[in-house]
Amino acid sequence: FPDDEVTIDSGSPESPDVPAAALLAALKLLSYWLASCPQACMAFASSPVTVPRVMDLMLLGNACGPFFKVHLEGLAALLMGICIKGEEGAGSDDIAALMPLVAKKVGIEEFQGKVERVIRSDVLQRPPRSLANFRWYNSRFRSFLREQQQAVQRRMVQLYV
């Protein structure tokens, strides 16, 4: 994380055996959970601990290699987007502050671009067919990611209008 000067050892550029891979898996799990559980989403989005950590993950810089940078930043942006999307009807001032926070810290275009880079990545679009090769994402996650991205974009447009 930028303030803590932590480096995530990326080992082999796309190896599932490095600490960054565990973080990637955790972000995928959180994405599914927060998208399907409004109570968890609200608790996550109003936490003074989780929101700054996810914001930091969207701005990894050179803390890991290019493969993990794209995927960790993109999934962190997806998580924040799910929280912004989930705020509709939630009535929390903390959650309502997420959109301006993302705009200020990351920028809306860059925020959208981070998720888009994951969507366009080879490991998502063309996963290996061989059972011997590790698959970072399956077709269900690809569909989930696209659906969430579109829902987040719709919600962000509503917030700006």
Short mmCIF file of C-alpha atoms in Angstrom, two decimals:
data_model
loop_
_atom_site.label_atom_id
_atom_site.label_comp_id
_atom_site.label_asym_id
_atom_site.label_seq_id
_atom_site.Cartn_x
_atom_site.Cartn_y
_atom_site.Cartn_z
CA PHE A 1 0.00 0.00 0.00
CA PRO A 2 1.45 3.38 -0.98
CA ASP A 3 1.59 4.94 2.50
CA ASP A 4 2.96 1.80 4.12
CA GLU A 5 5.67 1.22 1.48
CA VAL A 6 4.61 -2.40 1.07
CA THR A 7 5.80 -4.31 -1.96
CA ILE A 8 3.77 -7.27 -3.11
CA ASP A 9 6.27 -9.82 -4.40
CA SER A 10 4.97 -10.74 -7.80
CA GLY A 11 7.48 -13.56 -8.46
CA SER A 12 6.74 -14.98 -11.86
CA PRO A 13 4.63 -12.49 -13.81
CA GLU A 14 1.45 -14.57 -13.65
CA SER A 15 2.22 -17.23 -11.05
CA PRO A 16 -0.64 -18.32 -8.78
CA ASP A 17 1.95 -19.14 -6.08
CA VAL A 18 2.77 -15.59 -4.95
CA PRO A 19 1.14 -13.39 -2.26
CA ALA A 20 -0.42 -11.13 -4.88
CA ALA A 21 -2.37 -14.13 -6.22
CA ALA A 22 -4.00 -14.63 -2.81
CA LEU A 23 -5.00 -10.97 -2.79
CA LEU A 24 -6.46 -11.33 -6.27
CA ALA A 25 -8.52 -14.33 -5.12
CA ALA A 26 -9.72 -12.42 -2.05
CA LEU A 27 -10.84 -9.48 -4.21
CA LYS A 28 -12.78 -11.85 -6.48
CA LEU A 29 -14.49 -13.40 -3.47
CA LEU A 30 -15.32 -9.99 -1.98
CA SER A 31 -16.73 -8.86 -5.32
CA TYR A 32 -19.16 -11.77 -5.46
CA TRP A 33 -20.12 -11.41 -1.81
CA LEU A 34 -20.68 -7.66 -1.78
CA ALA A 35 -22.66 -7.77 -5.02
CA SER A 36 -24.99 -10.41 -3.59
CA CYS A 37 -25.31 -9.27 0.04
CA PRO A 38 -26.50 -5.67 0.56
CA GLN A 39 -25.85 -5.82 4.32
CA ALA A 40 -22.23 -6.86 3.79
CA CYS A 41 -21.84 -4.22 1.09
CA MET A 42 -23.12 -1.48 3.37
CA ALA A 43 -20.86 -2.58 6.24
CA PHE A 44 -17.85 -2.79 3.90
CA ALA A 45 -18.59 0.56 2.25
CA SER A 46 -19.03 2.43 5.53
CA SER A 47 -15.94 0.96 7.21
CA PRO A 48 -13.12 3.35 8.08
CA VAL A 49 -10.72 0.42 7.53
CA THR A 50 -11.84 -1.27 4.32
CA VAL A 51 -12.52 1.79 2.17
CA PRO A 52 -9.01 3.31 2.55
CA ARG A 53 -7.41 -0.10 1.91
CA VAL A 54 -9.39 -0.64 -1.28
CA MET A 55 -8.61 2.91 -2.38
CA ASP A 56 -4.92 2.14 -1.83
CA LEU A 57 -5.26 -1.03 -3.91
CA MET A 58 -6.60 1.05 -6.80
CA LEU A 59 -3.32 2.99 -6.72
CA LEU A 60 -0.71 0.25 -6.38
CA GLY A 61 1.88 1.89 -8.59
CA ASN A 62 4.98 -0.28 -8.76
CA ALA A 63 4.18 -2.43 -5.72
CA CYS A 64 3.82 -5.49 -7.96
CA GLY A 65 4.43 -6.53 -11.55
CA PRO A 66 2.29 -5.33 -14.48
CA PHE A 67 0.03 -8.41 -14.53
CA PHE A 68 -0.98 -8.12 -10.88
CA LYS A 69 -1.13 -4.32 -11.08
CA VAL A 70 -3.83 -4.49 -13.76
CA HIS A 71 -5.85 -7.16 -11.99
CA LEU A 72 -5.53 -5.96 -8.40
CA GLU A 73 -6.26 -2.33 -9.27
CA GLY A 74 -9.12 -3.36 -11.55
CA LEU A 75 -10.78 -5.64 -9.01
CA ALA A 76 -10.32 -3.02 -6.28
CA ALA A 77 -12.07 -0.52 -8.58
CA LEU A 78 -14.82 -3.08 -9.16
CA LEU A 79 -15.27 -3.43 -5.39
CA MET A 80 -15.61 0.32 -4.94
CA GLY A 81 -18.03 0.38 -7.87
CA ILE A 82 -20.14 -2.35 -6.28
CA CYS A 83 -20.25 -0.26 -3.10
CA ILE A 84 -21.26 2.86 -5.06
CA LYS A 85 -23.90 0.86 -6.92
CA GLY A 86 -25.11 -0.64 -3.68
CA GLU A 87 -25.58 2.73 -2.03
CA GLU A 88 -28.86 3.29 -3.90
CA GLY A 89 -31.49 3.44 -1.20
CA ALA A 90 -28.97 2.69 1.56
CA GLY A 91 -29.30 6.14 3.10
CA SER A 92 -25.80 6.24 4.58
CA ASP A 93 -23.78 9.45 4.45
CA ASP A 94 -20.56 7.42 4.48
CA ILE A 95 -21.59 5.46 1.41
CA ALA A 96 -22.81 8.59 -0.38
CA ALA A 97 -19.30 10.01 0.00
CA LEU A 98 -17.71 7.17 -1.99
CA MET A 99 -18.32 8.63 -5.44
CA PRO A 100 -16.65 11.98 -4.69
CA LEU A 101 -13.81 10.12 -2.94
CA VAL A 102 -13.16 7.97 -6.02
CA ALA A 103 -13.41 11.04 -8.27
CA LYS A 104 -10.90 12.95 -6.15
CA LYS A 105 -8.40 10.20 -5.45
CA VAL A 106 -8.43 8.21 -8.70
CA GLY A 107 -10.54 10.11 -11.23
CA ILE A 108 -13.70 8.76 -12.82
CA GLU A 109 -12.13 7.97 -16.20
CA GLU A 110 -9.17 6.21 -14.63
CA PHE A 111 -11.52 4.36 -12.28
CA GLN A 112 -13.54 3.08 -15.25
CA GLY A 113 -10.34 2.32 -17.16
CA LYS A 114 -9.02 0.07 -14.40
CA VAL A 115 -12.05 -2.23 -14.62
CA GLU A 116 -11.98 -2.09 -18.41
CA ARG A 117 -8.33 -3.22 -18.48
CA VAL A 118 -9.26 -6.34 -16.51
CA ILE A 119 -12.17 -7.02 -18.86
CA ARG A 120 -9.90 -6.71 -21.90
CA SER A 121 -7.06 -8.77 -20.43
CA ASP A 122 -6.02 -11.96 -22.19
CA VAL A 123 -6.48 -14.11 -19.08
CA LEU A 124 -10.13 -13.04 -18.91
CA GLN A 125 -10.92 -13.02 -22.63
CA ARG A 126 -8.85 -16.04 -23.66
CA PRO A 127 -8.31 -18.32 -20.67
CA PRO A 128 -6.03 -21.30 -21.26
CA ARG A 129 -7.83 -24.37 -22.56
CA SER A 130 -5.36 -26.89 -21.19
CA LEU A 131 -6.19 -28.36 -17.80
CA ALA A 132 -2.49 -28.14 -16.95
CA ASN A 133 -2.57 -24.33 -17.07
CA PHE A 134 -3.91 -22.18 -14.27
CA ARG A 135 -7.09 -20.20 -15.01
CA TRP A 136 -7.41 -16.88 -13.24
CA TYR A 137 -11.05 -16.43 -14.23
CA ASN A 138 -13.86 -18.58 -15.55
CA SER A 139 -16.66 -17.63 -17.94
CA ARG A 140 -19.05 -16.95 -15.04
CA PHE A 141 -16.71 -14.38 -13.55
CA ARG A 142 -16.31 -12.76 -16.97
CA SER A 143 -20.10 -12.39 -17.23
CA PHE A 144 -20.35 -11.21 -13.62
CA LEU A 145 -17.62 -8.61 -14.18
CA ARG A 146 -19.31 -7.24 -17.30
CA GLU A 147 -22.74 -7.09 -15.59
CA GLN A 148 -21.32 -5.32 -12.55
CA GLN A 149 -19.37 -2.86 -14.69
CA GLN A 150 -22.51 -1.92 -16.62
CA ALA A 151 -24.57 -1.57 -13.42
CA VAL A 152 -21.87 0.61 -11.85
CA GLN A 153 -21.72 2.82 -14.95
CA ARG A 154 -25.52 3.26 -14.89
CA ARG A 155 -25.42 4.17 -11.20
CA MET A 156 -22.58 6.64 -11.71
CA VAL A 157 -24.52 8.35 -14.49
CA GLN A 158 -27.53 8.62 -12.15
CA LEU A 159 -25.34 10.19 -9.48
CA TYR A 160 -23.93 12.75 -11.89
CA VAL A 161 -27.29 13.74 -13.40
#
